[in-house]
């Protein structure tokens, strides 16, 4: 089954998001756990979470993806910033227990001058403090474009973080097509080679989700500016190969392109028309 959705506003609660997903032809969705630029999260209504779970079951939804706010940085040189990241992520994971069996994605962060090695240690330390053996959510490190002092633009950096995590069964990776292209991985002409490299460095068993985003900039630009599918440097042919690739086709896919709901509906229809179902 082709599991595809888009990023949705969390306004109105869980059930409202599920209903909006159905409106655009999606069978999954991504959402922010709280204001992406702030720290407060609305209290969870258990009955609302139960209503979403029922809607997802009835409509055969795939795994959904919660996204941590952009404000967290678990490898900042500032101790209070790292503490805020730990507190936010721990709270998010506790809230995700109302929707067990899903995914939680975060940007690894920027080392802010400390160096990559120190940043990797601090990200792993954060994960070791917040992960719990009995949790029902898989936490995903997102591949990054490599702007500034970002960590996670190289597969080796993500592997180094995972190697230091104690509860490895609760950790995976979300591959963002815009980010990996901007980071210099040639998914346009050499997708097989990139996936082989990912498998050798991290392991494809760790790959749990895809962010499908075209890029406003050429490969290797380290810019991280998303574009609509087929309108950027990656192009439709590459996305056709990505969504039909034997090693990727069963992963849930999430659009983060610059769109309103009507634009997401168009992109979902387009990608479904490109999908080669067996």
PDB file of C-alpha atoms in Angstrom:
ATOM      1  CA  UNK A   1       0.000   0.000   0.000  1.00  0.00           C
ATOM      2  CA  UNK A   2       1.284   3.474  -0.922  1.00  0.00           C
ATOM      3  CA  UNK A   3       1.201   5.458   2.315  1.00  0.00           C
ATOM      4  CA  UNK A   4       1.374   9.178   1.592  1.00  0.00           C
ATOM      5  CA  UNK A   5       0.331  12.312   3.392  1.00  0.00           C
ATOM      6  CA  UNK A   6       1.322  15.878   4.090  1.00  0.00           C
ATOM      7  CA  UNK A   7       2.093  18.215   6.952  1.00  0.00           C
ATOM      8  CA  UNK A   8      -1.117  19.413   8.592  1.00  0.00           C
ATOM      9  CA  UNK A   9      -1.914  22.106  11.114  1.00  0.00           C
ATOM     10  CA  UNK A  10      -2.752  20.626  14.498  1.00  0.00           C
ATOM     11  CA  UNK A  11      -5.516  23.179  15.050  1.00  0.00           C
ATOM     12  CA  UNK A  12      -8.756  21.500  16.012  1.00  0.00           C
ATOM     13  CA  UNK A  13      -7.064  18.465  17.488  1.00  0.00           C
ATOM     14  CA  UNK A  14      -6.272  14.929  16.393  1.00  0.00           C
ATOM     15  CA  UNK A  15      -9.577  13.974  14.776  1.00  0.00           C
ATOM     16  CA  UNK A  16      -9.657  17.209  12.776  1.00  0.00           C
ATOM     17  CA  UNK A  17      -6.218  16.399  11.357  1.00  0.00           C
ATOM     18  CA  UNK A  18      -7.354  12.948  10.320  1.00  0.00           C
ATOM     19  CA  UNK A  19     -10.404  14.428   8.604  1.00  0.00           C
ATOM     20  CA  UNK A  20      -8.262  16.985   6.763  1.00  0.00           C
ATOM     21  CA  UNK A  21      -5.952  14.183   5.638  1.00  0.00           C
ATOM     22  CA  UNK A  22      -8.906  12.363   4.092  1.00  0.00           C
ATOM     23  CA  UNK A  23      -9.967  15.564   2.334  1.00  0.00           C
ATOM     24  CA  UNK A  24      -6.654  15.763   0.450  1.00  0.00           C
ATOM     25  CA  UNK A  25      -6.607  12.053  -0.415  1.00  0.00           C
ATOM     26  CA  UNK A  26      -4.000  11.116   2.186  1.00  0.00           C
ATOM     27  CA  UNK A  27      -3.773   7.970   4.290  1.00  0.00           C
ATOM     28  CA  UNK A  28      -1.255   9.382   6.765  1.00  0.00           C
ATOM     29  CA  UNK A  29      -0.113  12.825   7.925  1.00  0.00           C
ATOM     30  CA  UNK A  30       2.581  14.736   9.784  1.00  0.00           C
ATOM     31  CA  UNK A  31       1.969  17.361  12.469  1.00  0.00           C
ATOM     32  CA  UNK A  32       3.851  19.511  14.937  1.00  0.00           C
ATOM     33  CA  UNK A  33       3.544  18.379  18.541  1.00  0.00           C
ATOM     34  CA  UNK A  34       3.283  22.041  19.581  1.00  0.00           C
ATOM     35  CA  UNK A  35       3.888  25.490  18.121  1.00  0.00           C
ATOM     36  CA  UNK A  36       6.977  24.984  15.917  1.00  0.00           C
ATOM     37  CA  UNK A  37       8.406  28.302  17.139  1.00  0.00           C
ATOM     38  CA  UNK A  38       7.240  28.031  20.737  1.00  0.00           C
ATOM     39  CA  UNK A  39       7.283  25.781  23.755  1.00  0.00           C
ATOM     40  CA  UNK A  40       3.708  25.336  24.943  1.00  0.00           C
ATOM     41  CA  UNK A  41       1.599  22.332  24.030  1.00  0.00           C
ATOM     42  CA  UNK A  42      -2.152  22.104  24.410  1.00  0.00           C
ATOM     43  CA  UNK A  43      -3.461  19.486  26.829  1.00  0.00           C
ATOM     44  CA  UNK A  44      -4.414  16.230  25.117  1.00  0.00           C
ATOM     45  CA  UNK A  45      -8.035  15.118  25.085  1.00  0.00           C
ATOM     46  CA  UNK A  46      -7.918  11.301  25.357  1.00  0.00           C
ATOM     47  CA  UNK A  47     -11.297  10.969  23.625  1.00  0.00           C
ATOM     48  CA  UNK A  48      -9.952  13.006  20.675  1.00  0.00           C
ATOM     49  CA  UNK A  49      -6.966  10.662  20.364  1.00  0.00           C
ATOM     50  CA  UNK A  50      -9.304   7.661  20.501  1.00  0.00           C
ATOM     51  CA  UNK A  51     -11.490   9.184  17.771  1.00  0.00           C
ATOM     52  CA  UNK A  52      -8.451   9.635  15.514  1.00  0.00           C
ATOM     53  CA  UNK A  53      -7.342   6.041  16.163  1.00  0.00           C
ATOM     54  CA  UNK A  54     -10.802   4.819  15.119  1.00  0.00           C
ATOM     55  CA  UNK A  55     -10.764   6.951  11.958  1.00  0.00           C
ATOM     56  CA  UNK A  56      -7.289   5.704  11.061  1.00  0.00           C
ATOM     57  CA  UNK A  57      -8.331   2.081  11.496  1.00  0.00           C
ATOM     58  CA  UNK A  58     -11.518   2.545   9.465  1.00  0.00           C
ATOM     59  CA  UNK A  59      -9.665   4.240   6.606  1.00  0.00           C
ATOM     60  CA  UNK A  60      -6.570   2.008   6.698  1.00  0.00           C
ATOM     61  CA  UNK A  61      -4.141   4.785   7.557  1.00  0.00           C
ATOM     62  CA  UNK A  62      -0.461   4.054   7.738  1.00  0.00           C
ATOM     63  CA  UNK A  63       1.905   5.265  10.436  1.00  0.00           C
ATOM     64  CA  UNK A  64       1.636   8.964  11.268  1.00  0.00           C
ATOM     65  CA  UNK A  65       4.572  11.217  12.088  1.00  0.00           C
ATOM     66  CA  UNK A  66       4.832  13.823  14.836  1.00  0.00           C
ATOM     67  CA  UNK A  67       7.490  16.508  14.293  1.00  0.00           C
ATOM     68  CA  UNK A  68       9.378  18.160  17.137  1.00  0.00           C
ATOM     69  CA  UNK A  69       9.402  21.992  17.152  1.00  0.00           C
ATOM     70  CA  UNK A  70      12.208  23.775  15.322  1.00  0.00           C
ATOM     71  CA  UNK A  71      13.211  25.619  18.484  1.00  0.00           C
ATOM     72  CA  UNK A  72      14.866  22.643  20.131  1.00  0.00           C
ATOM     73  CA  UNK A  73      18.609  22.133  19.813  1.00  0.00           C
ATOM     74  CA  UNK A  74      19.913  19.175  21.816  1.00  0.00           C
ATOM     75  CA  UNK A  75      23.537  19.955  20.926  1.00  0.00           C
ATOM     76  CA  UNK A  76      23.677  23.684  21.614  1.00  0.00           C
ATOM     77  CA  UNK A  77      26.707  25.028  23.455  1.00  0.00           C
ATOM     78  CA  UNK A  78      24.220  26.549  25.928  1.00  0.00           C
ATOM     79  CA  UNK A  79      23.224  24.210  28.705  1.00  0.00           C
ATOM     80  CA  UNK A  80      19.729  25.674  29.195  1.00  0.00           C
ATOM     81  CA  UNK A  81      18.989  25.223  25.478  1.00  0.00           C
ATOM     82  CA  UNK A  82      19.966  21.556  25.702  1.00  0.00           C
ATOM     83  CA  UNK A  83      17.838  21.168  28.824  1.00  0.00           C
ATOM     84  CA  UNK A  84      14.849  22.730  27.037  1.00  0.00           C
ATOM     85  CA  UNK A  85      15.291  20.211  24.210  1.00  0.00           C
ATOM     86  CA  UNK A  86      15.326  17.295  26.659  1.00  0.00           C
ATOM     87  CA  UNK A  87      12.258  18.561  28.512  1.00  0.00           C
ATOM     88  CA  UNK A  88      10.318  19.190  25.290  1.00  0.00           C
ATOM     89  CA  UNK A  89      11.166  15.862  23.703  1.00  0.00           C
ATOM     90  CA  UNK A  90      10.423  13.898  26.868  1.00  0.00           C
ATOM     91  CA  UNK A  91       7.045  15.616  27.148  1.00  0.00           C
ATOM     92  CA  UNK A  92       6.311  14.953  23.476  1.00  0.00           C
ATOM     93  CA  UNK A  93       7.062  11.260  23.859  1.00  0.00           C
ATOM     94  CA  UNK A  94       4.778  11.052  26.891  1.00  0.00           C
ATOM     95  CA  UNK A  95       2.015  12.686  24.832  1.00  0.00           C
ATOM     96  CA  UNK A  96       2.600  10.315  21.913  1.00  0.00           C
ATOM     97  CA  UNK A  97       1.604   7.416  24.163  1.00  0.00           C
ATOM     98  CA  UNK A  98      -1.986   8.493  23.484  1.00  0.00           C
ATOM     99  CA  UNK A  99      -1.302   7.411  19.871  1.00  0.00           C
ATOM    100  CA  UNK A 100       0.952   4.361  20.333  1.00  0.00           C
ATOM    101  CA  UNK A 101       2.882   2.740  17.520  1.00  0.00           C
ATOM    102  CA  UNK A 102       3.727   5.886  15.561  1.00  0.00           C
ATOM    103  CA  UNK A 103       6.782   8.027  14.798  1.00  0.00           C
ATOM    104  CA  UNK A 104       8.405  11.160  16.260  1.00  0.00           C
ATOM    105  CA  UNK A 105      10.898  13.085  14.135  1.00  0.00           C
ATOM    106  CA  UNK A 106      13.435  15.747  15.145  1.00  0.00           C
ATOM    107  CA  UNK A 107      16.275  17.752  13.625  1.00  0.00           C
ATOM    108  CA  UNK A 108      19.516  16.607  15.297  1.00  0.00           C
ATOM    109  CA  UNK A 109      20.578  20.213  15.863  1.00  0.00           C
ATOM    110  CA  UNK A 110      23.500  22.583  15.349  1.00  0.00           C
ATOM    111  CA  UNK A 111      26.666  22.329  17.400  1.00  0.00           C
ATOM    112  CA  UNK A 112      26.983  26.165  17.516  1.00  0.00           C
ATOM    113  CA  UNK A 113      30.766  26.130  17.389  1.00  0.00           C
ATOM    114  CA  UNK A 114      31.529  23.244  19.732  1.00  0.00           C
ATOM    115  CA  UNK A 115      32.463  20.921  16.888  1.00  0.00           C
ATOM    116  CA  UNK A 116      30.707  17.955  15.340  1.00  0.00           C
ATOM    117  CA  UNK A 117      32.115  15.414  17.775  1.00  0.00           C
ATOM    118  CA  UNK A 118      30.826  17.261  20.830  1.00  0.00           C
ATOM    119  CA  UNK A 119      27.465  17.765  19.156  1.00  0.00           C
ATOM    120  CA  UNK A 120      27.113  14.078  18.385  1.00  0.00           C
ATOM    121  CA  UNK A 121      27.837  13.192  22.011  1.00  0.00           C
ATOM    122  CA  UNK A 122      25.224  15.646  23.289  1.00  0.00           C
ATOM    123  CA  UNK A 123      22.498  14.473  20.893  1.00  0.00           C
ATOM    124  CA  UNK A 124      23.109  10.874  21.939  1.00  0.00           C
ATOM    125  CA  UNK A 125      23.111  11.927  25.590  1.00  0.00           C
ATOM    126  CA  UNK A 126      19.715  13.603  25.111  1.00  0.00           C
ATOM    127  CA  UNK A 127      18.289  10.450  23.549  1.00  0.00           C
ATOM    128  CA  UNK A 128      19.693   8.310  26.339  1.00  0.00           C
ATOM    129  CA  UNK A 129      17.969  10.529  28.891  1.00  0.00           C
ATOM    130  CA  UNK A 130      14.526  10.613  27.257  1.00  0.00           C
ATOM    131  CA  UNK A 131      14.077   7.154  25.715  1.00  0.00           C
ATOM    132  CA  UNK A 132      12.196   4.589  27.798  1.00  0.00           C
ATOM    133  CA  UNK A 133      12.152   0.824  27.366  1.00  0.00           C
ATOM    134  CA  UNK A 134       8.351   0.703  27.555  1.00  0.00           C
ATOM    135  CA  UNK A 135       7.584   3.530  25.092  1.00  0.00           C
ATOM    136  CA  UNK A 136       5.574   2.802  21.932  1.00  0.00           C
ATOM    137  CA  UNK A 137       7.010   5.531  19.673  1.00  0.00           C
ATOM    138  CA  UNK A 138      10.051   5.304  17.401  1.00  0.00           C
ATOM    139  CA  UNK A 139      12.197   8.458  17.446  1.00  0.00           C
ATOM    140  CA  UNK A 140      13.646   9.483  14.084  1.00  0.00           C
ATOM    141  CA  UNK A 141      16.754  11.513  13.366  1.00  0.00           C
ATOM    142  CA  UNK A 142      16.175  13.562  10.216  1.00  0.00           C
ATOM    143  CA  UNK A 143      18.789  13.818   7.467  1.00  0.00           C
ATOM    144  CA  UNK A 144      19.852  17.456   7.152  1.00  0.00           C
ATOM    145  CA  UNK A 145      21.136  19.747   4.386  1.00  0.00           C
ATOM    146  CA  UNK A 146      24.305  20.802   6.208  1.00  0.00           C
ATOM    147  CA  UNK A 147      23.778  24.546   6.512  1.00  0.00           C
ATOM    148  CA  UNK A 148      25.821  26.330   9.147  1.00  0.00           C
ATOM    149  CA  UNK A 149      26.863  24.003  11.967  1.00  0.00           C
ATOM    150  CA  UNK A 150      24.031  21.490  11.428  1.00  0.00           C
ATOM    151  CA  UNK A 151      24.703  17.904  12.366  1.00  0.00           C
ATOM    152  CA  UNK A 152      23.155  15.112  10.322  1.00  0.00           C
ATOM    153  CA  UNK A 153      23.998  16.023   6.741  1.00  0.00           C
ATOM    154  CA  UNK A 154      26.340  13.038   6.498  1.00  0.00           C
ATOM    155  CA  UNK A 155      25.184   9.479   7.071  1.00  0.00           C
ATOM    156  CA  UNK A 156      28.264   8.899   9.218  1.00  0.00           C
ATOM    157  CA  UNK A 157      27.117  11.546  11.686  1.00  0.00           C
ATOM    158  CA  UNK A 158      23.708   9.927  12.124  1.00  0.00           C
ATOM    159  CA  UNK A 159      25.350   6.525  12.520  1.00  0.00           C
ATOM    160  CA  UNK A 160      27.676   7.919  15.188  1.00  0.00           C
ATOM    161  CA  UNK A 161      24.681   9.194  17.170  1.00  0.00           C
ATOM    162  CA  UNK A 162      22.802   5.899  16.893  1.00  0.00           C
ATOM    163  CA  UNK A 163      25.921   3.958  17.909  1.00  0.00           C
ATOM    164  CA  UNK A 164      25.912   5.853  21.211  1.00  0.00           C
ATOM    165  CA  UNK A 165      22.211   5.315  21.965  1.00  0.00           C
ATOM    166  CA  UNK A 166      21.482   2.608  24.522  1.00  0.00           C
ATOM    167  CA  UNK A 167      17.905   1.786  23.459  1.00  0.00           C
ATOM    168  CA  UNK A 168      18.643   1.457  19.759  1.00  0.00           C
ATOM    169  CA  UNK A 169      15.366  -0.351  19.051  1.00  0.00           C
ATOM    170  CA  UNK A 170      13.543   2.944  19.642  1.00  0.00           C
ATOM    171  CA  UNK A 171      15.597   4.968  17.129  1.00  0.00           C
ATOM    172  CA  UNK A 172      15.481   5.310  13.344  1.00  0.00           C
ATOM    173  CA  UNK A 173      16.000   7.790  10.510  1.00  0.00           C
ATOM    174  CA  UNK A 174      13.728   9.944   8.353  1.00  0.00           C
ATOM    175  CA  UNK A 175      15.269  10.692   4.948  1.00  0.00           C
ATOM    176  CA  UNK A 176      14.367  14.098   3.536  1.00  0.00           C
ATOM    177  CA  UNK A 177      14.839  14.211  -0.250  1.00  0.00           C
ATOM    178  CA  UNK A 178      15.502  17.964  -0.357  1.00  0.00           C
ATOM    179  CA  UNK A 179      17.993  17.737   2.491  1.00  0.00           C
ATOM    180  CA  UNK A 180      19.998  14.798   1.175  1.00  0.00           C
ATOM    181  CA  UNK A 181      20.186  16.351  -2.283  1.00  0.00           C
ATOM    182  CA  UNK A 182      21.270  19.697  -0.834  1.00  0.00           C
ATOM    183  CA  UNK A 183      23.801  17.777   1.290  1.00  0.00           C
ATOM    184  CA  UNK A 184      25.390  16.403  -1.883  1.00  0.00           C
ATOM    185  CA  UNK A 185      23.954  12.895  -2.169  1.00  0.00           C
ATOM    186  CA  UNK A 186      22.985  12.279  -5.812  1.00  0.00           C
ATOM    187  CA  UNK A 187      19.492  10.861  -5.516  1.00  0.00           C
ATOM    188  CA  UNK A 188      18.710  12.256  -8.970  1.00  0.00           C
ATOM    189  CA  UNK A 189      21.084  10.100 -11.024  1.00  0.00           C
ATOM    190  CA  UNK A 190      22.476   7.560  -8.550  1.00  0.00           C
ATOM    191  CA  UNK A 191      19.681   6.648  -6.130  1.00  0.00           C
ATOM    192  CA  UNK A 192      20.848   3.033  -5.862  1.00  0.00           C
ATOM    193  CA  UNK A 193      24.349   4.133  -4.893  1.00  0.00           C
ATOM    194  CA  UNK A 194      23.010   6.504  -2.242  1.00  0.00           C
ATOM    195  CA  UNK A 195      20.831   3.777  -0.743  1.00  0.00           C
ATOM    196  CA  UNK A 196      23.739   1.329  -0.784  1.00  0.00           C
ATOM    197  CA  UNK A 197      25.828   3.905   1.064  1.00  0.00           C
ATOM    198  CA  UNK A 198      23.042   4.489   3.582  1.00  0.00           C
ATOM    199  CA  UNK A 199      22.751   0.741   4.106  1.00  0.00           C
ATOM    200  CA  UNK A 200      26.496   0.354   4.613  1.00  0.00           C
ATOM    201  CA  UNK A 201      26.811   3.255   7.043  1.00  0.00           C
ATOM    202  CA  UNK A 202      23.500   3.218   8.955  1.00  0.00           C
ATOM    203  CA  UNK A 203      21.501   0.210   7.745  1.00  0.00           C
ATOM    204  CA  UNK A 204      18.297   0.404   5.716  1.00  0.00           C
ATOM    205  CA  UNK A 205      16.467  -1.298   8.569  1.00  0.00           C
ATOM    206  CA  UNK A 206      16.821   2.045  10.394  1.00  0.00           C
ATOM    207  CA  UNK A 207      15.042   3.981   7.623  1.00  0.00           C
ATOM    208  CA  UNK A 208      11.452   4.437   8.814  1.00  0.00           C
ATOM    209  CA  UNK A 209      10.017   7.375   6.813  1.00  0.00           C
ATOM    210  CA  UNK A 210      10.548   9.703   3.852  1.00  0.00           C
ATOM    211  CA  UNK A 211      10.040  13.438   3.584  1.00  0.00           C
ATOM    212  CA  UNK A 212       9.200  14.033  -0.082  1.00  0.00           C
ATOM    213  CA  UNK A 213      10.333  17.557  -0.948  1.00  0.00           C
ATOM    214  CA  UNK A 214      11.780  18.998  -4.128  1.00  0.00           C
ATOM    215  CA  UNK A 215      14.575  21.549  -3.722  1.00  0.00           C
ATOM    216  CA  UNK A 216      14.823  25.173  -4.813  1.00  0.00           C
ATOM    217  CA  UNK A 217      18.596  24.763  -5.023  1.00  0.00           C
ATOM    218  CA  UNK A 218      21.006  22.499  -6.917  1.00  0.00           C
ATOM    219  CA  UNK A 219      22.536  19.394  -5.306  1.00  0.00           C
ATOM    220  CA  UNK A 220      25.262  20.131  -2.795  1.00  0.00           C
ATOM    221  CA  UNK A 221      24.063  23.676  -2.106  1.00  0.00           C
ATOM    222  CA  UNK A 222      23.536  23.105   1.670  1.00  0.00           C
ATOM    223  CA  UNK A 223      20.594  25.558   1.573  1.00  0.00           C
ATOM    224  CA  UNK A 224      17.487  23.600   2.725  1.00  0.00           C
ATOM    225  CA  UNK A 225      14.725  25.348   0.787  1.00  0.00           C
ATOM    226  CA  UNK A 226      11.830  23.087  -0.142  1.00  0.00           C
ATOM    227  CA  UNK A 227      10.044  23.277  -3.492  1.00  0.00           C
ATOM    228  CA  UNK A 228       6.866  21.724  -4.866  1.00  0.00           C
ATOM    229  CA  UNK A 229       7.229  18.234  -6.330  1.00  0.00           C
ATOM    230  CA  UNK A 230       8.558  18.423  -9.887  1.00  0.00           C
ATOM    231  CA  UNK A 231       9.157  22.185  -9.722  1.00  0.00           C
ATOM    232  CA  UNK A 232      12.680  22.103  -8.333  1.00  0.00           C
ATOM    233  CA  UNK A 233      16.158  20.723  -8.921  1.00  0.00           C
ATOM    234  CA  UNK A 234      15.263  17.100  -8.115  1.00  0.00           C
ATOM    235  CA  UNK A 235      12.451  16.739 -10.643  1.00  0.00           C
ATOM    236  CA  UNK A 236       9.594  14.347 -11.379  1.00  0.00           C
ATOM    237  CA  UNK A 237      11.678  11.535 -12.863  1.00  0.00           C
ATOM    238  CA  UNK A 238      13.685  11.225  -9.656  1.00  0.00           C
ATOM    239  CA  UNK A 239      10.541  11.189  -7.524  1.00  0.00           C
ATOM    240  CA  UNK A 240       9.051   8.475  -9.734  1.00  0.00           C
ATOM    241  CA  UNK A 241      12.120   6.336  -9.053  1.00  0.00           C
ATOM    242  CA  UNK A 242      12.042   7.119  -5.323  1.00  0.00           C
ATOM    243  CA  UNK A 243       8.411   6.195  -4.663  1.00  0.00           C
ATOM    244  CA  UNK A 244       8.663   3.009  -6.740  1.00  0.00           C
ATOM    245  CA  UNK A 245      12.057   1.838  -5.483  1.00  0.00           C
ATOM    246  CA  UNK A 246      11.948  -1.653  -4.022  1.00  0.00           C
ATOM    247  CA  UNK A 247      13.795  -0.514  -0.885  1.00  0.00           C
ATOM    248  CA  UNK A 248      11.617   2.567  -0.306  1.00  0.00           C
ATOM    249  CA  UNK A 249       8.119   1.823  -1.586  1.00  0.00           C
ATOM    250  CA  UNK A 250       6.760   0.478   1.710  1.00  0.00           C
ATOM    251  CA  UNK A 251       7.844   3.490   3.779  1.00  0.00           C
ATOM    252  CA  UNK A 252       5.353   6.183   4.813  1.00  0.00           C
ATOM    253  CA  UNK A 253       5.902   9.372   2.795  1.00  0.00           C
ATOM    254  CA  UNK A 254       5.226  12.900   4.025  1.00  0.00           C
ATOM    255  CA  UNK A 255       5.073  16.080   1.935  1.00  0.00           C
ATOM    256  CA  UNK A 256       6.510  19.287   3.407  1.00  0.00           C
ATOM    257  CA  UNK A 257       6.327  21.302   0.194  1.00  0.00           C
ATOM    258  CA  UNK A 258       5.269  25.005   0.168  1.00  0.00           C
ATOM    259  CA  UNK A 259       1.531  24.365  -0.282  1.00  0.00           C
ATOM    260  CA  UNK A 260      -1.933  24.978   1.032  1.00  0.00           C
ATOM    261  CA  UNK A 261      -4.295  21.998   1.378  1.00  0.00           C
ATOM    262  CA  UNK A 262      -5.417  22.239  -2.275  1.00  0.00           C
ATOM    263  CA  UNK A 263      -1.794  22.090  -3.417  1.00  0.00           C
ATOM    264  CA  UNK A 264      -1.126  19.061  -1.241  1.00  0.00           C
ATOM    265  CA  UNK A 265      -4.179  17.350  -2.741  1.00  0.00           C
ATOM    266  CA  UNK A 266      -2.781  17.951  -6.233  1.00  0.00           C
ATOM    267  CA  UNK A 267       0.644  16.599  -5.288  1.00  0.00           C
ATOM    268  CA  UNK A 268      -0.851  13.511  -3.666  1.00  0.00           C
ATOM    269  CA  UNK A 269      -2.902  12.825  -6.809  1.00  0.00           C
ATOM    270  CA  UNK A 270       0.213  13.328  -8.937  1.00  0.00           C
ATOM    271  CA  UNK A 271       2.356  10.968  -6.870  1.00  0.00           C
ATOM    272  CA  UNK A 272      -0.390   8.346  -6.746  1.00  0.00           C
ATOM    273  CA  UNK A 273      -0.588   8.476 -10.554  1.00  0.00           C
ATOM    274  CA  UNK A 274       3.172   7.847 -10.715  1.00  0.00           C
ATOM    275  CA  UNK A 275       3.075   4.908  -8.351  1.00  0.00           C
ATOM    276  CA  UNK A 276       3.504   1.504  -9.980  1.00  0.00           C
ATOM    277  CA  UNK A 277       1.453  -0.838  -7.853  1.00  0.00           C
ATOM    278  CA  UNK A 278       2.067  -4.564  -8.257  1.00  0.00           C
TER     279      UNK A 278
END
